[in-house]
Short mmCIF file of C-alpha atoms in Angstrom, two decimals:
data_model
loop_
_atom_site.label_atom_id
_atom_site.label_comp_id
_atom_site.label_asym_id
_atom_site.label_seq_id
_atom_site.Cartn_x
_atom_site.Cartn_y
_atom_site.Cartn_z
CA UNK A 1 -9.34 -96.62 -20.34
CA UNK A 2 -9.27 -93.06 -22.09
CA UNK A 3 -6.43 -92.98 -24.71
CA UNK A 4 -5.36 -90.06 -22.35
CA UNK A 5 -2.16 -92.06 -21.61
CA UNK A 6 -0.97 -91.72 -25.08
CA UNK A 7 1.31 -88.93 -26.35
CA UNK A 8 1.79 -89.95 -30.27
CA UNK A 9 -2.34 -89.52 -31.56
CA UNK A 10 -2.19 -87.39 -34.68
CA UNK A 11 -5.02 -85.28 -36.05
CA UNK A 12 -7.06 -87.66 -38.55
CA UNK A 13 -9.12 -85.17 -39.96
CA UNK A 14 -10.29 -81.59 -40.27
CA UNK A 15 -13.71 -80.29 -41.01
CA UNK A 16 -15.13 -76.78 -41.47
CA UNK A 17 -18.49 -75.23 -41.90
CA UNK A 18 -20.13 -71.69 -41.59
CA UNK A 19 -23.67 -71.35 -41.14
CA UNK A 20 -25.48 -67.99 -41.23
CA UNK A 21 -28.37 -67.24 -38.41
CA UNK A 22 -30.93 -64.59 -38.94
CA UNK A 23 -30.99 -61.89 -35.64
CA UNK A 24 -34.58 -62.68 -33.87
CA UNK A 25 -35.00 -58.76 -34.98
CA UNK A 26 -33.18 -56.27 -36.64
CA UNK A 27 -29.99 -55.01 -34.66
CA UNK A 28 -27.68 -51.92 -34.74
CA UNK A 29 -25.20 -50.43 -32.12
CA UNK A 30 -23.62 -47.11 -32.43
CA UNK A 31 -22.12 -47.80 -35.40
CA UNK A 32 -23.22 -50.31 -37.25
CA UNK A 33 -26.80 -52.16 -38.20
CA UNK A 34 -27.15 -56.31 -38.85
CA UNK A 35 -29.74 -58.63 -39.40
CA UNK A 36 -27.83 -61.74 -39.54
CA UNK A 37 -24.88 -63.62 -37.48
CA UNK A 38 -22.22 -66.43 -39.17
CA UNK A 39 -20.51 -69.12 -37.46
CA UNK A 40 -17.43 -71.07 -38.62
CA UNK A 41 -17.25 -74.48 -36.53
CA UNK A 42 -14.36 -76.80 -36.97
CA UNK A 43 -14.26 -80.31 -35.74
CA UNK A 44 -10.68 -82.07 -35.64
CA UNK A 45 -10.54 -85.81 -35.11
CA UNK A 46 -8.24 -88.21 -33.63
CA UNK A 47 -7.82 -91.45 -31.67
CA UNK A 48 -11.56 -91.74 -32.16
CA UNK A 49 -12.18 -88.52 -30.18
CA UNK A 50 -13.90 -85.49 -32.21
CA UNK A 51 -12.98 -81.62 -31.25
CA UNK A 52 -15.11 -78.67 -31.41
CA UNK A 53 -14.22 -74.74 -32.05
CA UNK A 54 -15.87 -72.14 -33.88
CA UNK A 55 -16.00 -68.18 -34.27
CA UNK A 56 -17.99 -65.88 -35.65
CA UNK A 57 -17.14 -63.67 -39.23
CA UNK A 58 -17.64 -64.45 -42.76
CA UNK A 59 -17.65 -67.31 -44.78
CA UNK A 60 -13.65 -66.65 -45.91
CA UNK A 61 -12.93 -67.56 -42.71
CA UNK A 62 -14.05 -71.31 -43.66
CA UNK A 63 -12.08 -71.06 -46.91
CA UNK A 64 -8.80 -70.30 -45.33
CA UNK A 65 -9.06 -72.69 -42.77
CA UNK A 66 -9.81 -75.12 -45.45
CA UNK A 67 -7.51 -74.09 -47.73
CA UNK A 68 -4.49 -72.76 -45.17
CA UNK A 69 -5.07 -74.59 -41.97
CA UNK A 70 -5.92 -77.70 -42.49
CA UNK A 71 -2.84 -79.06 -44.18
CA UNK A 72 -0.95 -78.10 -41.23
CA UNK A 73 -3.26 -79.37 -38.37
CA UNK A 74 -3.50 -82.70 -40.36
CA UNK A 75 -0.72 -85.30 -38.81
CA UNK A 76 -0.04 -82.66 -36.27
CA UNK A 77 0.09 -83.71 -33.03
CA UNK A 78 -3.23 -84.32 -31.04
CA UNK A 79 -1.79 -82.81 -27.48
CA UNK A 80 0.38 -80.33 -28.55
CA UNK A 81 -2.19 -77.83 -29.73
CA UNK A 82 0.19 -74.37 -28.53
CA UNK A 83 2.73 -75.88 -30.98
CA UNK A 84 0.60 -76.17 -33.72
CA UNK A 85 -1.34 -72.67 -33.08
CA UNK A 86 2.81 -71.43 -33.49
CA UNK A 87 2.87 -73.45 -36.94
CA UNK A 88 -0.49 -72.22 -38.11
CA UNK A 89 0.34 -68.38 -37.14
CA UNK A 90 3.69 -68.58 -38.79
CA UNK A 91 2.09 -69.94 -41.95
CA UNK A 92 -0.40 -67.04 -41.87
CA UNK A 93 2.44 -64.89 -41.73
CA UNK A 94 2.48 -63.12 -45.70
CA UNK A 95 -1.57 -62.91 -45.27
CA UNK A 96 -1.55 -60.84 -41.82
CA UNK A 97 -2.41 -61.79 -38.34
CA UNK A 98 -5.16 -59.20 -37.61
CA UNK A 99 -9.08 -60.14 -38.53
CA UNK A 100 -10.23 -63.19 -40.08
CA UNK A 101 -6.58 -64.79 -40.20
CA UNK A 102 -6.35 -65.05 -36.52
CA UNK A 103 -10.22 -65.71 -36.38
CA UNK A 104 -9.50 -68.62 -38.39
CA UNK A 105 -6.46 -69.44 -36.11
CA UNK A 106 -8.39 -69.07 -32.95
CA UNK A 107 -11.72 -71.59 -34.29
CA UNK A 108 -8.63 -74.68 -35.13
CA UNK A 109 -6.86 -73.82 -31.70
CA UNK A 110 -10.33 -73.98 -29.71
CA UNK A 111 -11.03 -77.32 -31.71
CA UNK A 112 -7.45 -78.90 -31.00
CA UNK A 113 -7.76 -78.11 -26.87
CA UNK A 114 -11.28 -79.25 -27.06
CA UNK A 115 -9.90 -82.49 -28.70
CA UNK A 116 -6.74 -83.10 -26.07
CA UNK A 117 -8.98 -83.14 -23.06
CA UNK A 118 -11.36 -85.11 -24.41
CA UNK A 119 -8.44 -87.62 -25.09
CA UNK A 120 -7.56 -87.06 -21.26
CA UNK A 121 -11.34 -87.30 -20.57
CA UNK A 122 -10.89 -84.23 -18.47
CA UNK A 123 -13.12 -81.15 -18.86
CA UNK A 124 -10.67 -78.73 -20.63
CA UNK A 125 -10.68 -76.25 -17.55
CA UNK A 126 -9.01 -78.62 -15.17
CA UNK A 127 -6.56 -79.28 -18.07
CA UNK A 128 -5.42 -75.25 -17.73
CA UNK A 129 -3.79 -73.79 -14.71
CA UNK A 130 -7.35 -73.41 -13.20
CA UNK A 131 -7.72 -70.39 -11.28
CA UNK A 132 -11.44 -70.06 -10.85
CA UNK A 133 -14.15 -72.42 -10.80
CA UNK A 134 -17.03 -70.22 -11.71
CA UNK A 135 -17.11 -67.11 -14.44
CA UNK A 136 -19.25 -64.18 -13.28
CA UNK A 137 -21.31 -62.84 -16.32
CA UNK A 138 -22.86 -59.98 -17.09
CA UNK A 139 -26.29 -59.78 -20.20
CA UNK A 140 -25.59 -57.75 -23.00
CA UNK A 141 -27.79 -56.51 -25.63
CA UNK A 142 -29.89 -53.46 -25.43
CA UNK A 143 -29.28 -52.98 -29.22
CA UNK A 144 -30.42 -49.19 -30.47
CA UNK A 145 -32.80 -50.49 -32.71
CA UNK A 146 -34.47 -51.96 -29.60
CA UNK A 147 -38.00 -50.27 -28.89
CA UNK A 148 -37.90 -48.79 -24.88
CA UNK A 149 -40.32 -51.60 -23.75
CA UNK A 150 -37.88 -54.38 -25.43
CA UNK A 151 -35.14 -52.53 -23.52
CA UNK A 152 -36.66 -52.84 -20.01
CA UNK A 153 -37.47 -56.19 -21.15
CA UNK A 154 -34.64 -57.53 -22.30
CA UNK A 155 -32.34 -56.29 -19.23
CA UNK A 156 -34.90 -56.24 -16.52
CA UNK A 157 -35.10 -60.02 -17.68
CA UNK A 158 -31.47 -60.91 -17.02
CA UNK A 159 -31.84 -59.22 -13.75
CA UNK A 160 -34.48 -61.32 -12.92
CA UNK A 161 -32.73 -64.68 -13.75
CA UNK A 162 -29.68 -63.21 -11.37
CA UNK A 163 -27.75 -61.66 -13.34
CA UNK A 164 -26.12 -58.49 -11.83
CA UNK A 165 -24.93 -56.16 -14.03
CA UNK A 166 -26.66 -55.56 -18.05
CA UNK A 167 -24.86 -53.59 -20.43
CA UNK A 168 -26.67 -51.12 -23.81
CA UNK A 169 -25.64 -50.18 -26.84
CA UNK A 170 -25.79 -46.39 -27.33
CA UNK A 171 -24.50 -43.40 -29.25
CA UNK A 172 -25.78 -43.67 -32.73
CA UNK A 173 -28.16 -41.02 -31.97
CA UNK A 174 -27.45 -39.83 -28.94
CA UNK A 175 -30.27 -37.18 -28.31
CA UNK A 176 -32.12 -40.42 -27.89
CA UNK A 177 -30.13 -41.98 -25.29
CA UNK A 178 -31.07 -40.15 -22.38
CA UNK A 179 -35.01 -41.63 -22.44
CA UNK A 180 -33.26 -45.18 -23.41
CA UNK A 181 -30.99 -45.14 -20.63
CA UNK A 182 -34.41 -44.23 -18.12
CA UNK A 183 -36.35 -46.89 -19.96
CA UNK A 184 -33.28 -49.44 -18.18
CA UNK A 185 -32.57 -48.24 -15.41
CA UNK A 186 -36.62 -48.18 -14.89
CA UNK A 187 -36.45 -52.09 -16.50
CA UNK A 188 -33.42 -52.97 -13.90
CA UNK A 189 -34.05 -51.32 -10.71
CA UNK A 190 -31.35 -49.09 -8.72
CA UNK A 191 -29.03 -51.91 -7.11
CA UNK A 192 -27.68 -53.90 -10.74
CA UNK A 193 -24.35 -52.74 -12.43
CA UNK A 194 -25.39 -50.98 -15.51
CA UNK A 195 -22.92 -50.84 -18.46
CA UNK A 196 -23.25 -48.87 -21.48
CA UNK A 197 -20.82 -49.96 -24.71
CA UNK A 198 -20.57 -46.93 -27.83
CA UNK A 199 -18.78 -48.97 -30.22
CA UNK A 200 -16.61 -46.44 -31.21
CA UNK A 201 -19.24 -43.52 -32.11
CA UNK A 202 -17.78 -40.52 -29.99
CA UNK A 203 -15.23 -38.21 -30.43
CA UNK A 204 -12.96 -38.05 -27.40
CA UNK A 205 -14.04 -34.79 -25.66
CA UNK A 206 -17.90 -35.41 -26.64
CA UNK A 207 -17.19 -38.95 -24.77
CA UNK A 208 -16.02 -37.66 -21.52
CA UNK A 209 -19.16 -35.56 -21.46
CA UNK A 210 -21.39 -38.10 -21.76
CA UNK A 211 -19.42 -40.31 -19.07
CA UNK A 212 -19.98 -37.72 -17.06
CA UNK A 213 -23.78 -37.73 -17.23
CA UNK A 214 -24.27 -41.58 -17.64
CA UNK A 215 -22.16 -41.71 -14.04
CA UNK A 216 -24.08 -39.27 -12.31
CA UNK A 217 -27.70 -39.52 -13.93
CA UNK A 218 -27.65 -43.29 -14.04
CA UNK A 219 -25.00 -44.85 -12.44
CA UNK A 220 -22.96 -46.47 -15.39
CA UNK A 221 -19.83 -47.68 -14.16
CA UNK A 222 -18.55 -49.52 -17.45
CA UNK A 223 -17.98 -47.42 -20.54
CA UNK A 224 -16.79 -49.79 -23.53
CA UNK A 225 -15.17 -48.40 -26.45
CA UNK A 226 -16.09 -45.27 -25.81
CA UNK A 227 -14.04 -44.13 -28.99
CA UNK A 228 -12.91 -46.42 -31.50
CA UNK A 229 -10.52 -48.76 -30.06
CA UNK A 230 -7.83 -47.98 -32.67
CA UNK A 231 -7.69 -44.33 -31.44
CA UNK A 232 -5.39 -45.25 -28.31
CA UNK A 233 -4.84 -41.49 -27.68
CA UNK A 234 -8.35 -41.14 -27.30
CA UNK A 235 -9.24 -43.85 -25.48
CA UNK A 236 -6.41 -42.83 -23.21
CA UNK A 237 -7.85 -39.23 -22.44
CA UNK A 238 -11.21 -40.53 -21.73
CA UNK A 239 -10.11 -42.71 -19.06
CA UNK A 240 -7.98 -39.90 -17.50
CA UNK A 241 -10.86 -37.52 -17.23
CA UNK A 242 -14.06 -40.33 -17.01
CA UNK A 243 -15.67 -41.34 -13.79
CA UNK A 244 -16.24 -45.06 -14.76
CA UNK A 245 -14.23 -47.87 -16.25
CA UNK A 246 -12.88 -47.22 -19.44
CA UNK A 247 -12.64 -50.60 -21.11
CA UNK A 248 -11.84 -51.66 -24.98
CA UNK A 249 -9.92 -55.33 -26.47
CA UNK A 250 -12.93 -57.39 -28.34
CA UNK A 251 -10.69 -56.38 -31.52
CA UNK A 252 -7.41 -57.28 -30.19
CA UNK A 253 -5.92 -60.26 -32.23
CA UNK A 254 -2.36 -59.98 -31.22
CA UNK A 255 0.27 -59.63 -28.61
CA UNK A 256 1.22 -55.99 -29.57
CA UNK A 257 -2.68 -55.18 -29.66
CA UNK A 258 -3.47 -55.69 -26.40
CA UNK A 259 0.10 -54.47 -25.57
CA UNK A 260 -0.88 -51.34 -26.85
CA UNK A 261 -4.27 -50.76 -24.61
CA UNK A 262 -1.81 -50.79 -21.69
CA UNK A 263 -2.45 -47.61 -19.56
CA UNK A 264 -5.66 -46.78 -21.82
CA UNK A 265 -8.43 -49.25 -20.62
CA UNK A 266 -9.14 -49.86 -16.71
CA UNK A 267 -10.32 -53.47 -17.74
CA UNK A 268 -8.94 -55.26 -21.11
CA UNK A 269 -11.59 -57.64 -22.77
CA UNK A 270 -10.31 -60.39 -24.90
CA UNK A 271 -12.39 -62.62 -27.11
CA UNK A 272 -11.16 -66.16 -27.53
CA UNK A 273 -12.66 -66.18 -30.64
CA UNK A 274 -9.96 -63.94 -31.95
CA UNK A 275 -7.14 -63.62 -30.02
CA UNK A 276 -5.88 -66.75 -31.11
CA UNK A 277 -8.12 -69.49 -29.68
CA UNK A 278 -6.98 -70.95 -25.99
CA UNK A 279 -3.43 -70.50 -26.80
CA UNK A 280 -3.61 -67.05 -27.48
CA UNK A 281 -6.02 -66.47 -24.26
CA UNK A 282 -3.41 -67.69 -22.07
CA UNK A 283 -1.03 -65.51 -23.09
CA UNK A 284 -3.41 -62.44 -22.69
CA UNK A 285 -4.04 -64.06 -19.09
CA UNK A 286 -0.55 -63.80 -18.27
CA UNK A 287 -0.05 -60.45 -19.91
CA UNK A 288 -3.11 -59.44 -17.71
CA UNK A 289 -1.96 -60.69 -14.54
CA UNK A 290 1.80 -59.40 -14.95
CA UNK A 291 0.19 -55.68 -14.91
CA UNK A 292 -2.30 -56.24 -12.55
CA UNK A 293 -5.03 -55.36 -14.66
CA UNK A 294 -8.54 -56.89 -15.28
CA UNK A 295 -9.60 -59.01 -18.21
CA UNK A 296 -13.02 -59.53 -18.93
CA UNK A 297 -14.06 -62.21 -21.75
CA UNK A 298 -15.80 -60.83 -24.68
CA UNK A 299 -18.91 -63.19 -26.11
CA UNK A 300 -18.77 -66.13 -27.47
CA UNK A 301 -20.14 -68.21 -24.14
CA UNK A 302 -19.48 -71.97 -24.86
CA UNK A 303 -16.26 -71.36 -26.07
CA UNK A 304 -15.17 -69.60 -22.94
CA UNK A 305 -16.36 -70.30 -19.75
CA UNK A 306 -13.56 -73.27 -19.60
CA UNK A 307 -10.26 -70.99 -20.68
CA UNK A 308 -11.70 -67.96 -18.67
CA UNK A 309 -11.15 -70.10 -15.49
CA UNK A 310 -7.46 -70.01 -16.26
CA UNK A 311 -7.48 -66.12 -15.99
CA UNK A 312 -5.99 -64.85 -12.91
CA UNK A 313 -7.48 -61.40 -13.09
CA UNK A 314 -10.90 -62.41 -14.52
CA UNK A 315 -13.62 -59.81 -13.48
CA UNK A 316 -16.43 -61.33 -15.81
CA UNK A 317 -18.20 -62.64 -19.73
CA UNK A 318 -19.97 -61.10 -21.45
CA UNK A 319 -23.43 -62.85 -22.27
CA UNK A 320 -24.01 -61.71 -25.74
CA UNK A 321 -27.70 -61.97 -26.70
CA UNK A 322 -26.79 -63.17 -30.24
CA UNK A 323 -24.23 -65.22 -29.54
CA UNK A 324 -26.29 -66.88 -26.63
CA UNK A 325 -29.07 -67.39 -28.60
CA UNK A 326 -27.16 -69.19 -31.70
CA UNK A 327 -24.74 -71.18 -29.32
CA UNK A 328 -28.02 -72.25 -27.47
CA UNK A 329 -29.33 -73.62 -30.99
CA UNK A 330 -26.05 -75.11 -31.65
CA UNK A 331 -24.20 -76.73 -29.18
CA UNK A 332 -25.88 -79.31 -26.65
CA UNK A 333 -24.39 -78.98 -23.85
CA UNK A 334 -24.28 -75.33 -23.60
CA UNK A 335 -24.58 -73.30 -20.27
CA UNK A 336 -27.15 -71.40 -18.62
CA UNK A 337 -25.94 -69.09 -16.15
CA UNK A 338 -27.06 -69.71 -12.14
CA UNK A 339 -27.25 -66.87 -9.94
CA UNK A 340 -25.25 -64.62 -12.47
CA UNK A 341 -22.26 -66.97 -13.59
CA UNK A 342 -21.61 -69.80 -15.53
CA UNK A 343 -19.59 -73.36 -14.24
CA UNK A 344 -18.28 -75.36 -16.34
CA UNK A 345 -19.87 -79.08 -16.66
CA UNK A 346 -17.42 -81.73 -14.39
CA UNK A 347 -19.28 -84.17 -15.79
CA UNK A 348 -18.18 -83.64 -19.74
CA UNK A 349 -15.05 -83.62 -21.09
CA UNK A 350 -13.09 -80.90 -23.31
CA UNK A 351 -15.72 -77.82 -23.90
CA UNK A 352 -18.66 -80.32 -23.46
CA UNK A 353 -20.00 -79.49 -26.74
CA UNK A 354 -21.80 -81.47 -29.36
CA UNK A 355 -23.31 -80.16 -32.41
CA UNK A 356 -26.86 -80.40 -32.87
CA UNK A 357 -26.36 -81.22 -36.67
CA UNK A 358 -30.25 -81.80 -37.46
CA UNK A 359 -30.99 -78.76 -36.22
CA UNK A 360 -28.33 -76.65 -37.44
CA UNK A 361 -28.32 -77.45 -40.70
CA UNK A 362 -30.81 -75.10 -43.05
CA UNK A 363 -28.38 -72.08 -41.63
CA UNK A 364 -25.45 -74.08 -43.59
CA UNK A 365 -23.87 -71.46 -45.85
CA UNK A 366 -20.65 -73.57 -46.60
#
């Protein structure tokens, strides 16, 4: 019998570790360049069940958890983990929600949901109001340090294992963008979705005009951060005067952050990761659904799929190539898309997620 029936397991024990993955090749998007990717995993025990989260972001993020976090998830209750996300963001109050804090918040959170329905030996979706049973996904990569033949390759790839719709980065020099933007659509064909994500590098007038072009020359219909997201009175002009989807919310942590993209974005992205873990995804779901508006779930794959299910409004994932590729290495267990979206594994409970500690471990960092 699972010791599902219970309702008084406390957490036994926290763990955290970061481990840093070099980038198959160098990387850059419109405005910024990387070579390497970090992971913070946490693993919470209890009742002889183990629980897995992570996120991505520096090493502090281990420290805090370690040092903040872990006090307060320790004795805490094993199947109230929206209680204890309250506790933990409370504590964090004096050191600010926003960035790694609510990183941090959102890796224990993942870890305690992951541990309740493996108590209930349930996968974790059918322990949320399930809405879906599939997540549509869509690839994304196309970095701008990416040759044109790695382009076509890389996106005319996904296509060819189902998927869709792609997405490129672009803007960081964008004189060069027009020949990229050929090179996919060449690598893709005519029918599949094509996205293109700036990361912030236009202005807002010099972003409409490109919007313009990338509709009618090559069919975008997804501009992401086409400004940075923090300009709201930007992003809000571009969407008034684009013809495509405006959307922008991988860097929204809290409730007044995605609050504020209300009216600016035609499709809010939220990253689990982030946002404050499952708890804080839920919220964002109903947030989402109360406006009507779509919500599309921002990398981070394994961690997702299951809470994404919950989302009302869900249009689609994004497949990140780096986090794919890492989570792949990491996490047995972890999903391959089929025919362009990912299910989530009846057969496993909680995330269905194991570390592959052998293998994992020369990319420890802490």
């Amino acid at each position: 019998m699972a010791v599902a029936t219970r309702t008084d397991v406390a957490v036994e024990h926290l763990s955290v570790s970061a481990y840093t993955v070099p980038t198959d090749q160098p990387e850059s998007d419109g405005t910024l360049a990387w070579d390497s990717t970090t992971i913070v995993v946490v693993e919470v025990q209890a009742g002889g069940a183990t629980g897995l989260g992570y996120t991505y972001g520096p090493t502090a993020i281990a420290a805090l958890i370690d040092a903040e976090l872990g006090p307060i998830v320790h004795g805490s209750s094993a199947v109230a983990p929206a209680f204890t996300q309250a506790q933990m963001c409370s504590h964090l109050r004096n050191a600010g929600h926003p960035g790694i804090a609510m990183a941090a918040v959102s890796a224990v959170d993942i870890a305690l949901w992951d541990l309740k329905a493996r108590l209930l030996d349930v996968p974790l979706a059918d322990l949320l109001p399930r809405a879906h049973q599939c997540v549509p996904v869509y690839g994304s990569g196309g970095f701008t340090s990416y040759t044109l033949d790695r382009l076509r390759e890389q996106l005319g790839g996904w296509v060819a294992e189902g998927i869709p719709r792609v997405k490129m980065k672009l803007g960081g020099e964008p004189a060069r963008d027009p020949e990229r933007l050929d090179a996919v659509r060449e690598g893709i064909g005519d029918e599949p979705e094509l996205y293109v994500d700036a990361n912030g590098a236009f202005a807002p007038k010099r972003a409409v005009g490109w919007a313009r072009r990338y509709a009618r020359e090559w069919g975008v219909s997804w501009f992401e951060e086409p400004v940075s997201s923090g300009d709201l009175d930007g992003l809000r002009f571009v969407r008034e005067h684009a013809p495509l989807d405006v959307a922008a919310g991988e860097y929204a942590y809290v409730a007044a952050d995605f609050r504020n993209l209300l009216g600016r974005v035609d499709c809010l992205q939220a990253d689990v990761t982030r946002c404050g873990g499952v708890t804080g995804l839920l919220h964002v779901a109903g947030f989402a659904a109360t406006h009507a508006l779509p919500l599309s779930g921002h990398c981070a794959p394994a961690a997702s799929v299951h809470p994404l299910c919950a989302v009302p409004t869900l249009r689609h994932h994004e497949s990140f190539h780096d986090h794919v590729r890492i989570e792949r290495m990491f996490f047995d267990g972890f999903l391959e898309p089929v025919h362009g979206e990912l299910q989530p594994d009846e057969s496993r409970p909680g995330l269905g997620l194991e570390l592959k500690r052998a293998d994992v471990r020369r990319y420890a960092v802490a």
